[in-house]
Coordinates of C-alpha atoms in Angstrom, one line a residue:
M27 CA 26.7 -36.0 30.8
G28 CA 27.8 -32.7 32.5
P29 CA 27.2 -29.2 31.4
S30 CA 27.2 -30.0 27.7
A31 CA 24.0 -32.0 28.2
D32 CA 22.4 -29.1 29.9
F33 CA 23.2 -26.9 27.0
H34 CA 21.8 -29.4 24.6
I35 CA 18.6 -29.8 26.6
A36 CA 18.2 -26.0 26.7
S37 CA 18.8 -25.9 22.9
I38 CA 16.1 -28.5 22.4
A39 CA 13.7 -26.4 24.5
V40 CA 14.4 -23.3 22.5
L41 CA 14.1 -25.0 19.1
S42 CA 10.9 -26.8 20.2
L43 CA 9.3 -23.4 21.1
V44 CA 10.2 -22.0 17.6
F45 CA 8.9 -25.2 16.0
L46 CA 5.5 -25.1 17.8
Y47 CA 5.0 -21.4 16.8
V48 CA 5.9 -22.0 13.2
T49 CA 3.9 -25.2 12.9
F50 CA 0.7 -24.5 14.9
G51 CA 0.7 -20.7 14.4
R52 CA 1.2 -19.5 10.9
R53 CA 3.9 -20.5 8.4
G54 CA 6.2 -17.7 7.3
R55 CA 6.8 -16.3 3.9
Q56 CA 7.5 -18.7 1.1
G57 CA 10.4 -16.7 -0.3
R58 CA 14.1 -17.3 -0.3
Q59 CA 14.5 -15.8 3.2
F60 CA 12.0 -18.1 4.8
K61 CA 13.5 -21.1 3.0
L62 CA 16.9 -20.2 4.3
F63 CA 15.5 -19.7 7.8
V64 CA 13.9 -23.2 7.7
A65 CA 17.2 -24.7 6.5
L66 CA 19.0 -23.0 9.3
F67 CA 16.4 -24.3 11.8
V68 CA 16.7 -27.9 10.5
S69 CA 20.5 -27.9 10.5
T70 CA 20.5 -26.6 14.1
V71 CA 18.0 -29.2 15.2
L72 CA 20.2 -32.0 13.6
L73 CA 23.2 -30.4 15.3
V74 CA 21.6 -30.5 18.7
V75 CA 20.3 -34.0 18.2
C76 CA 23.7 -35.3 17.1
G77 CA 25.4 -33.6 20.1
L78 CA 22.9 -35.1 22.5
A79 CA 23.3 -38.5 20.9
R80 CA 27.0 -38.3 21.2
G81 CA 26.7 -37.6 25.0
I82 CA 24.3 -40.5 25.4
V83 CA 26.6 -42.9 23.6
V84 CA 29.6 -41.9 25.7
M85 CA 27.6 -42.1 28.9
G86 CA 26.1 -45.5 28.0
L87 CA 29.2 -47.2 26.6
G88 CA 31.8 -45.3 28.4
V89 CA 33.9 -45.3 25.2
E90 CA 34.7 -42.0 23.5
Q91 CA 35.8 -43.7 20.3
A92 CA 32.3 -45.0 19.6
A93 CA 31.0 -41.5 19.6
A94 CA 33.5 -40.2 17.1
P95 CA 31.0 -40.3 14.1
F96 CA 28.6 -38.2 16.1
R97 CA 31.4 -35.7 16.9
A98 CA 32.2 -35.5 13.2
A99 CA 28.6 -35.0 12.4
V100 CA 28.3 -32.2 15.0
T101 CA 31.3 -30.4 13.6
V102 CA 30.1 -30.7 10.0
L103 CA 26.6 -29.4 11.0
Q104 CA 28.2 -26.5 12.8
C105 CA 29.9 -25.6 9.6
V106 CA 26.6 -26.0 7.7
A107 CA 24.7 -23.8 10.1
S108 CA 27.4 -21.1 10.0
C109 CA 27.3 -21.1 6.2
L110 CA 23.5 -20.9 6.2
M111 CA 23.7 -17.9 8.6
L112 CA 25.7 -16.1 6.0
A113 CA 23.3 -17.0 3.2
Y114 CA 20.4 -15.8 5.3
T115 CA 22.1 -12.5 6.0
A116 CA 22.9 -12.1 2.3
S117 CA 19.2 -12.5 1.5
L118 CA 18.3 -9.8 4.0
C119 CA 20.9 -7.5 2.3
R120 CA 19.3 -7.9 -1.1
S121 CA 16.2 -6.1 -2.6
E122 CA 14.9 -5.7 -6.1
G123 CA 18.2 -6.9 -7.7
R124 CA 20.4 -4.7 -5.5
G125 CA 22.7 -5.6 -2.7
V126 CA 24.7 -8.7 -2.1
R127 CA 25.2 -10.9 -5.2
F128 CA 24.7 -14.5 -4.5
E129 CA 27.5 -15.4 -6.8
R130 CA 29.9 -13.8 -4.3
V131 CA 28.2 -15.5 -1.4
A132 CA 28.9 -18.8 -3.2
L133 CA 32.6 -18.1 -3.2
T134 CA 32.5 -18.0 0.6
A135 CA 31.6 -21.8 0.6
I136 CA 35.3 -22.6 0.2
P137 CA 36.1 -22.5 4.0
F138 CA 33.0 -24.7 4.6
I139 CA 34.2 -27.3 2.0
L140 CA 37.7 -27.4 3.5
A141 CA 36.4 -27.7 7.1
T142 CA 34.0 -30.4 6.1
C143 CA 36.6 -32.4 4.3
A144 CA 39.1 -32.1 7.2
T145 CA 36.4 -33.2 9.7
I146 CA 35.3 -36.3 7.7
S147 CA 39.0 -37.3 7.1
S148 CA 39.6 -36.9 10.8
L149 CA 37.7 -40.1 11.4
F150 CA 40.7 -41.8 9.8
T151 CA 43.6 -39.4 10.3
D152 CA 42.9 -37.8 13.8
S153 CA 43.6 -34.4 12.2
V154 CA 40.7 -32.5 13.9
F155 CA 40.1 -34.7 17.0
Y156 CA 41.4 -37.9 18.4
V157 CA 41.0 -40.1 21.5
D158 CA 44.0 -39.7 23.8
S159 CA 45.5 -42.3 26.1
D160 CA 43.1 -41.5 28.9
G161 CA 40.1 -42.2 26.6
F162 CA 39.1 -38.5 26.1
L163 CA 38.3 -36.8 22.8
S164 CA 41.1 -34.3 22.3
P165 CA 41.6 -31.6 19.7
G166 CA 43.9 -32.4 16.8
P167 CA 46.3 -30.2 14.8
L168 CA 43.5 -28.9 12.5
H169 CA 41.0 -28.3 15.3
F170 CA 41.6 -24.6 15.6
A171 CA 41.6 -24.1 11.8
V172 CA 38.2 -25.9 11.5
H173 CA 36.7 -23.7 14.3
L174 CA 38.2 -20.7 12.6
C175 CA 36.2 -21.6 9.5
M176 CA 33.1 -21.8 11.6
A177 CA 33.8 -18.3 13.1
F178 CA 34.5 -16.9 9.6
Y179 CA 30.8 -17.0 8.7
P180 CA 29.2 -15.1 11.6
A181 CA 32.1 -12.6 11.3
M182 CA 31.1 -12.1 7.6
C183 CA 27.5 -11.7 8.6
I184 CA 28.6 -8.7 10.7
V185 CA 30.7 -7.4 7.8
Y186 CA 27.6 -7.6 5.5
A187 CA 25.4 -5.9 8.2
I188 CA 27.9 -3.0 8.3
A189 CA 28.4 -2.8 4.5
Y190 CA 24.7 -3.0 3.6
R191 CA 23.3 -1.2 6.6
K192 CA 21.2 1.2 4.5
M193 CA 19.4 -1.8 2.9
L194 CA 18.7 -3.5 6.2
R195 CA 15.6 -2.7 8.3
T196 CA 16.2 -2.1 12.0
L197 CA 14.8 -5.5 13.0
D198 CA 16.9 -7.3 10.4
A199 CA 20.1 -5.6 11.5
A200 CA 19.3 -6.5 15.1
A201 CA 18.8 -10.1 14.2
V202 CA 22.1 -10.3 12.3
W203 CA 24.1 -8.7 15.0
C204 CA 22.5 -10.7 17.8
A205 CA 22.7 -14.0 16.1
S206 CA 26.3 -13.5 14.8
I207 CA 27.7 -12.4 18.2
L208 CA 26.0 -15.3 20.0
V209 CA 27.5 -17.8 17.6
L210 CA 30.9 -16.2 17.7
I211 CA 31.1 -16.2 21.5
C212 CA 29.9 -19.9 21.7
V213 CA 32.3 -21.1 19.0
C214 CA 35.2 -19.3 20.6
V215 CA 34.4 -20.8 24.0
E216 CA 34.2 -24.3 22.5
T217 CA 37.4 -23.7 20.5
L218 CA 39.3 -22.9 23.7
N219 CA 37.6 -25.6 25.8
P220 CA 36.4 -28.5 23.6
Q221 CA 34.9 -30.2 26.6
I222 CA 32.2 -27.5 26.8
R223 CA 29.9 -28.2 23.8
L224 CA 28.5 -24.6 23.6
A225 CA 28.3 -24.0 19.9
S226 CA 25.0 -25.9 19.5
F227 CA 23.4 -23.7 22.1
G228 CA 24.8 -20.7 20.3
F229 CA 23.1 -21.7 17.1
A230 CA 19.8 -22.5 18.8
M231 CA 19.8 -19.0 20.4
A232 CA 20.7 -17.5 17.0
V233 CA 17.7 -19.2 15.4
L234 CA 15.5 -17.8 18.2
S235 CA 16.8 -14.3 17.8
V236 CA 16.2 -14.5 14.0
F237 CA 12.7 -15.9 14.6
V238 CA 11.8 -13.2 17.1
T239 CA 13.0 -10.4 14.9
A240 CA 13.6 -10.8 11.1
G241 CA 12.4 -14.4 10.7
S242 CA 9.2 -14.3 12.6
P243 CA 6.3 -15.5 10.5
F244 CA 4.0 -13.3 12.7
E245 CA 5.6 -10.1 11.4
F246 CA 3.8 -10.7 8.1
V247 CA 0.4 -11.9 9.4
D248 CA -2.7 -9.9 9.8
S249 CA -3.9 -10.0 13.4
L250 CA -7.6 -10.1 12.6
T251 CA -7.9 -12.7 10.0
H252 CA -4.5 -14.5 10.4
A253 CA -4.0 -14.1 6.7
F254 CA -0.7 -12.9 5.4
D255 CA -0.3 -9.2 4.8
A256 CA 0.5 -7.2 1.6
S257 CA 4.2 -7.3 2.3
A258 CA 4.1 -11.1 2.3
F259 CA 2.1 -11.0 -0.9
R260 CA 4.7 -9.0 -2.7
A261 CA 7.5 -11.2 -1.4
H262 CA 5.6 -14.4 -2.6
V263 CA 5.0 -12.8 -6.1
A264 CA 8.6 -11.8 -6.4
E265 CA 9.7 -15.4 -5.8
L266 CA 7.3 -16.7 -8.4
L267 CA 8.6 -14.1 -10.9
K268 CA 12.2 -15.1 -10.2
G269 CA 11.3 -18.8 -10.8
G270 CA 9.6 -17.9 -14.1
R271 CA 6.3 -19.5 -13.1
R272 CA 3.1 -18.5 -14.8
F273 CA 0.3 -17.7 -12.4
S274 CA -2.9 -15.7 -11.7
V275 CA -4.1 -14.0 -8.6
V276 CA -7.7 -14.5 -7.4
V277 CA -9.0 -11.5 -5.5
I278 CA -12.1 -11.4 -3.2
T279 CA -13.3 -8.1 -1.8
L280 CA -16.2 -7.2 0.5
R281 CA -18.0 -4.2 -0.8
R282 CA -19.9 -1.6 1.3
L283 CA -17.8 -2.2 4.4
P284 CA -18.4 1.3 5.8
M285 CA -22.2 0.8 5.5
L286 CA -21.9 -2.6 7.3
N287 CA -19.8 -0.9 10.0
A288 CA -22.4 1.9 10.4
L289 CA -25.5 -0.4 10.4
L290 CA -24.3 -3.4 12.4
G291 CA -21.2 -2.3 14.2
T292 CA -17.5 -3.1 13.9
Q293 CA -17.8 -6.6 15.4
V294 CA -20.2 -7.9 12.7
A295 CA -18.1 -6.1 10.0
D296 CA -15.0 -7.9 11.4
E297 CA -16.8 -11.2 11.3
A298 CA -17.7 -10.6 7.6
I299 CA -14.0 -9.8 6.9
K300 CA -12.9 -13.0 8.6
L301 CA -15.6 -15.0 6.7
C302 CA -14.1 -13.7 3.4
A303 CA -10.6 -14.9 4.5
Q304 CA -11.9 -18.3 5.6
A305 CA -13.8 -18.7 2.3
A306 CA -10.6 -17.8 0.3
V307 CA -8.6 -20.5 2.3
H308 CA -11.3 -23.1 1.7
A309 CA -11.9 -22.4 -2.0
G310 CA -8.2 -21.8 -2.8
R311 CA -7.2 -25.0 -0.9
T312 CA -4.2 -23.0 0.4
R313 CA -3.1 -21.3 3.6
Q314 CA -1.2 -18.8 1.5
V315 CA -4.1 -16.2 1.5
Y316 CA -3.1 -12.5 1.7
R317 CA -5.0 -9.6 3.1
V318 CA -4.0 -7.0 0.5
R319 CA -6.6 -4.3 1.5
G320 CA -8.8 -3.7 4.5
S321 CA -11.6 -5.8 3.0
A322 CA -9.8 -7.5 0.1
F323 CA -7.9 -10.8 0.0
A324 CA -5.8 -12.5 -2.7
F325 CA -4.2 -15.8 -3.4
V326 CA -2.2 -17.4 -6.2
T327 CA -3.4 -20.0 -8.7
F328 CA -1.4 -21.7 -11.4
S329 CA -3.9 -22.4 -14.1
R330 CA -7.0 -20.8 -15.7
R331 CA -9.0 -23.9 -14.9
E332 CA -8.1 -23.5 -11.2
S333 CA -8.9 -19.8 -11.3
R334 CA -12.4 -20.5 -12.8
R335 CA -13.1 -23.2 -10.3
V336 CA -12.2 -20.9 -7.4
T337 CA -14.1 -17.9 -8.6
E338 CA -17.2 -19.9 -9.4
E339 CA -17.1 -21.6 -6.0
L340 CA -16.7 -18.3 -4.2
A341 CA -19.5 -16.7 -6.2
K342 CA -21.9 -19.5 -5.4
L343 CA -20.9 -19.3 -1.7
F344 CA -21.7 -15.6 -1.4
A345 CA -24.8 -15.8 -3.4
K346 CA -26.3 -17.5 -0.3
P347 CA -27.1 -15.8 3.0
Q348 CA -24.4 -16.0 5.6
Q349 CA -24.7 -16.2 9.4
L350 CA -23.2 -13.1 11.0
G351 CA -23.9 -11.9 14.5
G352 CA -26.8 -14.2 14.9
T353 CA -28.4 -12.8 11.7
S354 CA -28.7 -14.3 8.3
M355 CA -27.7 -11.8 5.5
R356 CA -26.3 -11.7 2.0
L357 CA -22.8 -10.1 1.8
D358 CA -21.9 -8.0 -1.2
V359 CA -18.8 -9.8 -2.2
A360 CA -17.0 -9.5 -5.6
V361 CA -14.6 -12.1 -6.9
A362 CA -12.2 -11.9 -9.9
S363 CA -9.0 -13.4 -11.3
A364 CA -6.1 -11.2 -12.3
S365 CA -4.7 -12.8 -15.4
G366 CA -2.1 -11.9 -18.0
L367 CA 0.4 -11.1 -15.2
D368 CA 3.3 -12.0 -17.4
A369 CA 2.9 -8.5 -18.9
F370 CA 4.5 -7.2 -15.7
D371 CA 8.1 -7.3 -14.7
S372 CA 8.0 -6.7 -10.9
S373 CA 6.1 -7.8 -7.8
E374 CA 5.3 -4.1 -7.2
D375 CA 3.7 -3.8 -10.6
I376 CA 1.5 -6.8 -10.0
A377 CA 0.6 -5.7 -6.5
Q378 CA -0.5 -2.3 -8.0
Y379 CA -2.5 -4.0 -10.7
V380 CA -4.3 -6.2 -8.1
G381 CA -5.1 -3.1 -6.2
F382 CA -6.5 -1.6 -9.5
L383 CA -8.7 -4.6 -10.0
I384 CA -10.0 -4.3 -6.4
D385 CA -10.9 -0.7 -7.1
K386 CA -12.8 -1.8 -10.2
L387 CA -14.7 -4.5 -8.2
Q388 CA -15.5 -1.9 -5.5
E389 CA -17.0 0.3 -8.2
G390 CA -19.2 -2.5 -9.4
V391 CA -17.3 -3.2 -12.6
E392 CA -17.3 -6.8 -13.8
V393 CA -13.8 -7.9 -14.5
P394 CA -13.5 -10.2 -17.6
E395 CA -11.2 -13.1 -17.9
E396 CA -9.4 -11.5 -20.8
Q397 CA -7.8 -8.4 -19.4
R398 CA -5.6 -6.8 -22.0
G399 CA -7.9 -3.7 -22.0
L400 CA -7.8 -3.4 -18.3
I401 CA -4.0 -3.8 -18.3
E402 CA -3.7 -0.9 -20.8
E403 CA -6.1 1.2 -18.6
F404 CA -3.9 0.4 -15.6
R405 CA -0.7 1.4 -17.4
R406 CA -2.3 4.6 -18.6
R407 CA -3.4 5.5 -15.0
R408 CA 0.0 4.7 -13.7
E409 CA 1.7 6.8 -16.4
V410 CA -0.7 9.7 -15.6
R411 CA 0.1 9.5 -12.0
R412 CA 3.9 9.4 -12.7
Y413 CA 3.7 12.4 -15.1
L414 CA 1.4 14.3 -12.7
A415 CA 4.0 14.3 -10.0
H416 CA 6.5 15.7 -12.5
A417 CA 4.0 18.3 -13.8
V418 CA 3.0 19.6 -10.4
S419 CA 6.7 20.0 -9.3
E420 CA 7.7 21.6 -12.6
G421 CA 4.6 23.9 -12.9
L422 CA 3.4 22.1 -16.1
V423 CA -0.3 22.1 -15.0
S424 CA -2.1 24.8 -17.0
T425 CA -4.6 27.2 -15.6
Y426 CA -7.9 27.6 -17.5
A427 CA -11.0 29.7 -17.0
Q428 CA -14.7 29.0 -17.8
P429 CA -16.8 32.2 -17.7
L430 CA -19.9 32.4 -15.6
Y431 CA -23.0 34.0 -17.1
S432 CA -25.5 36.3 -15.3
L433 CA -29.0 35.4 -16.5
E434 CA -30.4 38.5 -14.8
Q435 CA -28.0 41.0 -16.4
N436 CA -27.3 39.1 -19.6
R437 CA -23.6 39.4 -19.3
F438 CA -20.6 37.5 -18.0
C439 CA -20.1 38.1 -14.3
G440 CA -17.2 35.9 -13.4
F441 CA -15.2 32.8 -14.2
E442 CA -14.2 29.5 -12.6
A443 CA -10.5 28.7 -12.5
L444 CA -9.8 25.2 -13.7
S445 CA -6.7 23.0 -14.0
R446 CA -5.7 21.2 -17.2
L447 CA -3.0 18.7 -17.9
E448 CA -1.4 17.9 -21.2
H449 CA 0.7 14.7 -21.4
P450 CA 3.5 14.5 -24.1
T451 CA 2.2 11.3 -25.6
L452 CA -1.3 10.7 -24.2
G453 CA -2.5 14.2 -25.0
A454 CA -5.1 16.1 -22.9
I455 CA -5.9 14.2 -19.7
P456 CA -9.6 14.6 -18.6
P457 CA -9.8 16.7 -15.4
D458 CA -11.6 14.0 -13.4
E459 CA -8.8 11.5 -14.2
F460 CA -5.9 13.6 -13.1
I461 CA -7.7 15.2 -10.1
D462 CA -8.5 11.6 -8.9
A463 CA -4.8 10.8 -9.4
A464 CA -3.7 13.9 -7.5
E465 CA -5.9 12.9 -4.6
S466 CA -4.7 9.3 -4.5
E467 CA -1.1 10.3 -4.8
G468 CA -1.3 13.0 -2.1
L469 CA -0.6 15.8 -4.6
I470 CA -4.0 17.6 -4.5
A471 CA -2.9 20.1 -1.8
E472 CA 0.3 21.1 -3.7
L473 CA -1.7 21.3 -7.0
G474 CA -4.2 23.6 -5.3
R475 CA -1.5 25.8 -3.9
T476 CA 0.3 26.3 -7.2
Q477 CA -3.0 26.9 -9.1
F478 CA -4.3 29.4 -6.6
D479 CA -1.0 31.3 -6.8
A480 CA -1.3 31.4 -10.6
V481 CA -4.9 32.7 -10.3
C482 CA -3.9 35.4 -7.8
R483 CA -1.0 36.5 -10.0
F484 CA -3.4 36.7 -13.0
A485 CA -5.9 38.8 -11.0
S486 CA -3.1 41.1 -9.8
E487 CA -1.7 41.6 -13.3
H488 CA -5.2 42.2 -14.8
A489 CA -6.9 44.1 -12.1
D490 CA -8.1 46.9 -14.4
E491 CA -9.4 44.5 -17.0
L492 CA -11.4 42.6 -14.3
V493 CA -13.1 45.8 -13.3
A494 CA -13.8 46.8 -16.9
A495 CA -15.3 43.4 -17.6
H496 CA -17.5 43.6 -14.5
I497 CA -16.0 40.4 -13.1
D498 CA -17.6 40.0 -9.6
A499 CA -16.2 36.6 -8.7
I500 CA -13.4 34.2 -9.5
K501 CA -14.4 30.7 -8.5
V502 CA -11.7 28.5 -7.0
N503 CA -12.3 24.8 -6.2
L504 CA -11.1 23.5 -2.8
S505 CA -10.5 19.9 -1.9
P506 CA -11.2 18.4 1.6
V507 CA -7.5 17.8 2.0
E508 CA -6.7 21.5 1.5
L509 CA -9.5 22.6 3.9
M510 CA -8.3 20.4 6.7
E511 CA -4.7 21.6 6.4
A512 CA -3.4 23.4 9.5
D513 CA -3.6 27.2 8.9
F514 CA -5.0 26.8 5.4
G515 CA -7.2 29.9 5.8
L516 CA -4.3 32.1 6.9
N517 CA -1.9 30.7 4.3
T518 CA -4.5 31.4 1.6
L519 CA -4.9 35.0 2.8
M520 CA -1.2 35.4 2.7
V521 CA -1.1 34.5 -1.0
M522 CA -3.8 37.0 -1.7
E523 CA -1.9 39.7 0.3
R524 CA 1.4 38.9 -1.5
W525 CA -0.3 39.5 -4.9
G526 CA -2.3 42.5 -3.7
V527 CA -5.8 41.1 -4.5
S528 CA -8.9 41.4 -2.4
P529 CA -10.4 38.3 -0.7
A530 CA -13.8 39.6 -1.7
L531 CA -12.9 38.8 -5.3
F532 CA -12.8 35.0 -4.6
Q533 CA -15.6 32.6 -4.3
F534 CA -14.4 29.2 -3.0
E535 CA -16.3 26.1 -4.2
I536 CA -16.7 23.1 -2.0
T537 CA -18.4 19.9 -3.4
E538 CA -21.6 18.6 -1.8
T539 CA -19.7 15.5 -0.7
A540 CA -16.9 17.4 1.0
S541 CA -19.2 19.8 2.8
T542 CA -21.4 16.9 4.0
R543 CA -18.5 14.7 5.2
Y544 CA -15.9 17.2 6.3
G545 CA -17.8 20.4 7.1
F546 CA -17.0 20.3 10.8
E547 CA -13.2 19.8 10.3
A548 CA -13.1 22.5 7.6
G549 CA -15.0 25.0 9.8
D550 CA -11.9 27.0 11.0
A551 CA -10.5 27.5 7.4
I552 CA -13.9 28.5 6.1
K553 CA -14.5 31.0 9.0
T554 CA -11.1 32.6 8.4
L555 CA -11.7 33.2 4.7
R556 CA -15.3 34.2 5.2
D557 CA -14.4 36.8 7.8
A558 CA -11.9 38.2 5.4
G559 CA -14.6 38.8 2.8
S560 CA -14.4 35.7 0.6
R561 CA -17.7 33.8 -0.3
F562 CA -18.4 30.1 -0.5
C563 CA -20.4 28.1 -3.0
M564 CA -21.7 24.5 -2.6
D565 CA -20.7 22.7 -5.8
D566 CA -22.5 19.8 -7.4
F567 CA -25.6 20.1 -5.2
G568 CA -27.9 17.1 -6.0
S569 CA -25.1 14.7 -6.8
G570 CA -25.1 13.0 -3.4
F571 CA -27.1 13.1 -0.2
A572 CA -27.0 16.7 0.9
N573 CA -30.2 18.4 2.0
L574 CA -31.2 21.8 3.3
D575 CA -29.4 21.2 6.6
S576 CA -26.2 20.6 4.7
I577 CA -26.5 23.9 3.0
L578 CA -27.2 25.8 6.2
S579 CA -24.5 24.1 8.2
L580 CA -21.8 26.1 6.4
P581 CA -21.9 29.8 5.4
F582 CA -22.7 29.3 1.7
S583 CA -23.9 32.3 -0.3
V584 CA -24.2 30.4 -3.6
V585 CA -25.4 26.9 -4.6
K586 CA -24.4 25.3 -7.9
I587 CA -26.9 22.6 -9.0
D588 CA -25.3 19.5 -10.4
R589 CA -25.4 19.2 -14.2
T590 CA -26.9 15.7 -14.1
L591 CA -30.1 17.2 -12.7
L592 CA -30.4 19.7 -15.5
A593 CA -29.7 17.0 -18.2
A594 CA -32.6 14.9 -16.8
A595 CA -34.9 17.9 -16.3
V596 CA -35.4 18.6 -20.0
E597 CA -36.2 14.9 -20.6
G598 CA -39.1 14.3 -18.2
D599 CA -41.8 15.9 -16.2
S600 CA -40.8 14.4 -12.8
A601 CA -37.1 15.4 -13.2
R602 CA -38.3 18.9 -14.3
A603 CA -40.4 19.2 -11.2
L604 CA -37.5 18.0 -9.0
Y605 CA -35.2 20.6 -10.5
R606 CA -37.8 23.3 -9.9
S607 CA -38.3 22.3 -6.3
V608 CA -34.5 22.4 -5.7
V609 CA -34.2 25.9 -7.1
E610 CA -37.2 27.1 -5.0
M611 CA -35.7 25.5 -1.9
V612 CA -32.3 27.2 -2.4
K613 CA -33.8 30.6 -3.3
S614 CA -36.1 30.5 -0.3
Q615 CA -33.0 30.7 1.9
G616 CA -31.8 33.8 0.1
L617 CA -29.0 32.0 -1.7
V618 CA -27.9 32.6 -5.3
V619 CA -28.6 29.6 -7.6
V620 CA -26.1 28.7 -10.4
A621 CA -27.2 26.2 -13.1
E622 CA -24.3 24.1 -14.1
G623 CA -24.0 22.3 -17.4
V624 CA -26.2 24.5 -19.6
E625 CA -25.4 23.3 -23.1
T626 CA -28.5 24.0 -25.2
A627 CA -30.9 26.9 -25.8
Q628 CA -33.7 24.7 -24.4
Q629 CA -31.8 24.3 -21.1
D630 CA -31.1 28.0 -21.1
A631 CA -34.7 28.9 -21.5
F632 CA -35.7 26.4 -18.8
V633 CA -33.4 27.7 -16.1
R634 CA -34.4 31.3 -17.0
S635 CA -38.0 30.4 -16.5
L636 CA -37.2 29.3 -12.9
G637 CA -35.6 32.6 -12.0
V638 CA -32.1 31.1 -11.8
E639 CA -29.6 34.0 -11.3
E640 CA -26.5 32.6 -12.9
A641 CA -25.5 29.8 -15.3
Q642 CA -22.4 28.1 -16.6
G643 CA -21.9 25.7 -19.5
F644 CA -20.8 25.2 -23.1
F645 CA -23.9 27.2 -24.3
Y646 CA -22.2 30.3 -23.0
A647 CA -18.5 29.6 -23.2
H648 CA -16.0 26.8 -23.2
P649 CA -13.0 26.7 -20.8
V650 CA -10.1 28.6 -22.3
P651 CA -6.5 29.3 -21.1
I652 CA -6.9 31.9 -18.4
G653 CA -5.0 34.5 -20.5
D654 CA -7.7 34.3 -23.2
V655 CA -10.7 34.7 -20.8
F656 CA -11.2 38.4 -21.5
A657 CA -11.3 37.8 -25.3
T658 CA -13.9 35.1 -24.7
I659 CA -16.0 37.4 -22.4
H660 CA -15.9 40.3 -24.9
G661 CA -16.2 38.2 -28.0
T662 CA -19.3 36.2 -27.0
K663 CA -22.8 37.7 -27.6
S664 CA -25.3 38.0 -24.9
N665 CA -28.1 35.6 -24.8
G666 CA -31.5 37.1 -24.1

């Protein structure tokens, strides 16, 4: 059989390796790219099998003429594989409607059609190959033209790779270049010496290179659970949208994963995550399960009946104790079905909505089957985030101030700088909503910088009025992200210096949660500002798990008690006693107490009776644009 047989055997070995990995490992994405990869793989397998069969027939019968149909099949399959290579490359060079148009790719099928017709007709006309007088298969007059058609497609692949290089990932570009050059070399060798059947080997190596780089199913598989990842989910959803199919997405999320990690260790937590993935595979009766978050999975269903069955089955499963790490325990798992997805136009929108539902489930919200209200909420949140990025960059976030009242001196003694956002159509956006959006979008540090600059400018321009109004402190809220920025303290002092304001004028507020979780990391920034004369206030004390140690771990001089404690204190004796004990504990450390959320005369009288030094709330003054703060301070009567 000669060297050609060796190349065919090597090709079979290469293709078998790819087949075993795809079949017994994980199947790849179910999108157009994967389907084209499978088509290329199958055509190459047939090509190698036909080439090997031709060699066996010639060796067994000793008659080249009997192998002519196999030779024709080999040539046709080489043309098919070449054409599929170009189609696969075109799919890599296309994203979200941009890139290579498949209508143009279809026009390149003309050389394939001509080469195929010439090859088939050669069985009767000897135009591409014929058996010479010595009994050998020899190239006919169209042999070179047919092989030129084969070479046309890998050459076009290289052209696409160059023309659309900005759309190709590095791995995709490497796959295209490697596969195309391999096929070109092997086709050229076979064209010059038809006795060396090297093209089949070239296509086999091309398949391997695509598999190892761009076509590998493992690239989109999560290593822990062997579920597909979020990229594969978006690709699958994009294919479903293109096909016009109606579908829902079932999501399953493991709640309280950090607590599970802390109490039982990462190994048990990993087992719990894998159990969720296995449950999704079993209930969904599909291997197309996607790990879309660290502890959340999703898979597609095509009817409401199927979605109900799956969610009910999963809910029943996790209502029972599960065996993890040799211990029987109940996992806090939430399940829901994302429906009404025809309201979205892109896979990215659907992926974001699925993430939105996962957030809801993590918060303990029950997701209903009818989701029009949730979809509207999601769209609002997305619009707020979109507009916030614009508002921060264009300076459209307003600076407000809420005065702080001294209960000892019966006068206003400072104010807290606040941010406010007005949307052109949605109106005023609640602070909690756009602050959360700023944190999730990575805008909180930039927002903090622009707002602090505005406050410093105001303090510089109204220095005399601040003194006349006896303003002792301007409170500024800091986020953990800001505190952990490199050189945050020095940069903040530079802003003060630029506007000529004293660091002693500012009192920086850090929430209880931030000081408890990130106190150590924020230590350098706090020390820098503290040494310069600024003071620090623990905000929202009592809203979380902070205790006296938390207060003493950082150099706080003021503690602001969370408004929820005060609201409860006027309603019941136990809550009142709790509030009193908190005030006494803070005062015993020589710290100033600020009562937050005072809205009624009853609450004002209560905090005064406890000896609270300062208070803030609607009872004294509402937040106003920072330019109106002096009018508010001078126009409001003292409460005594």
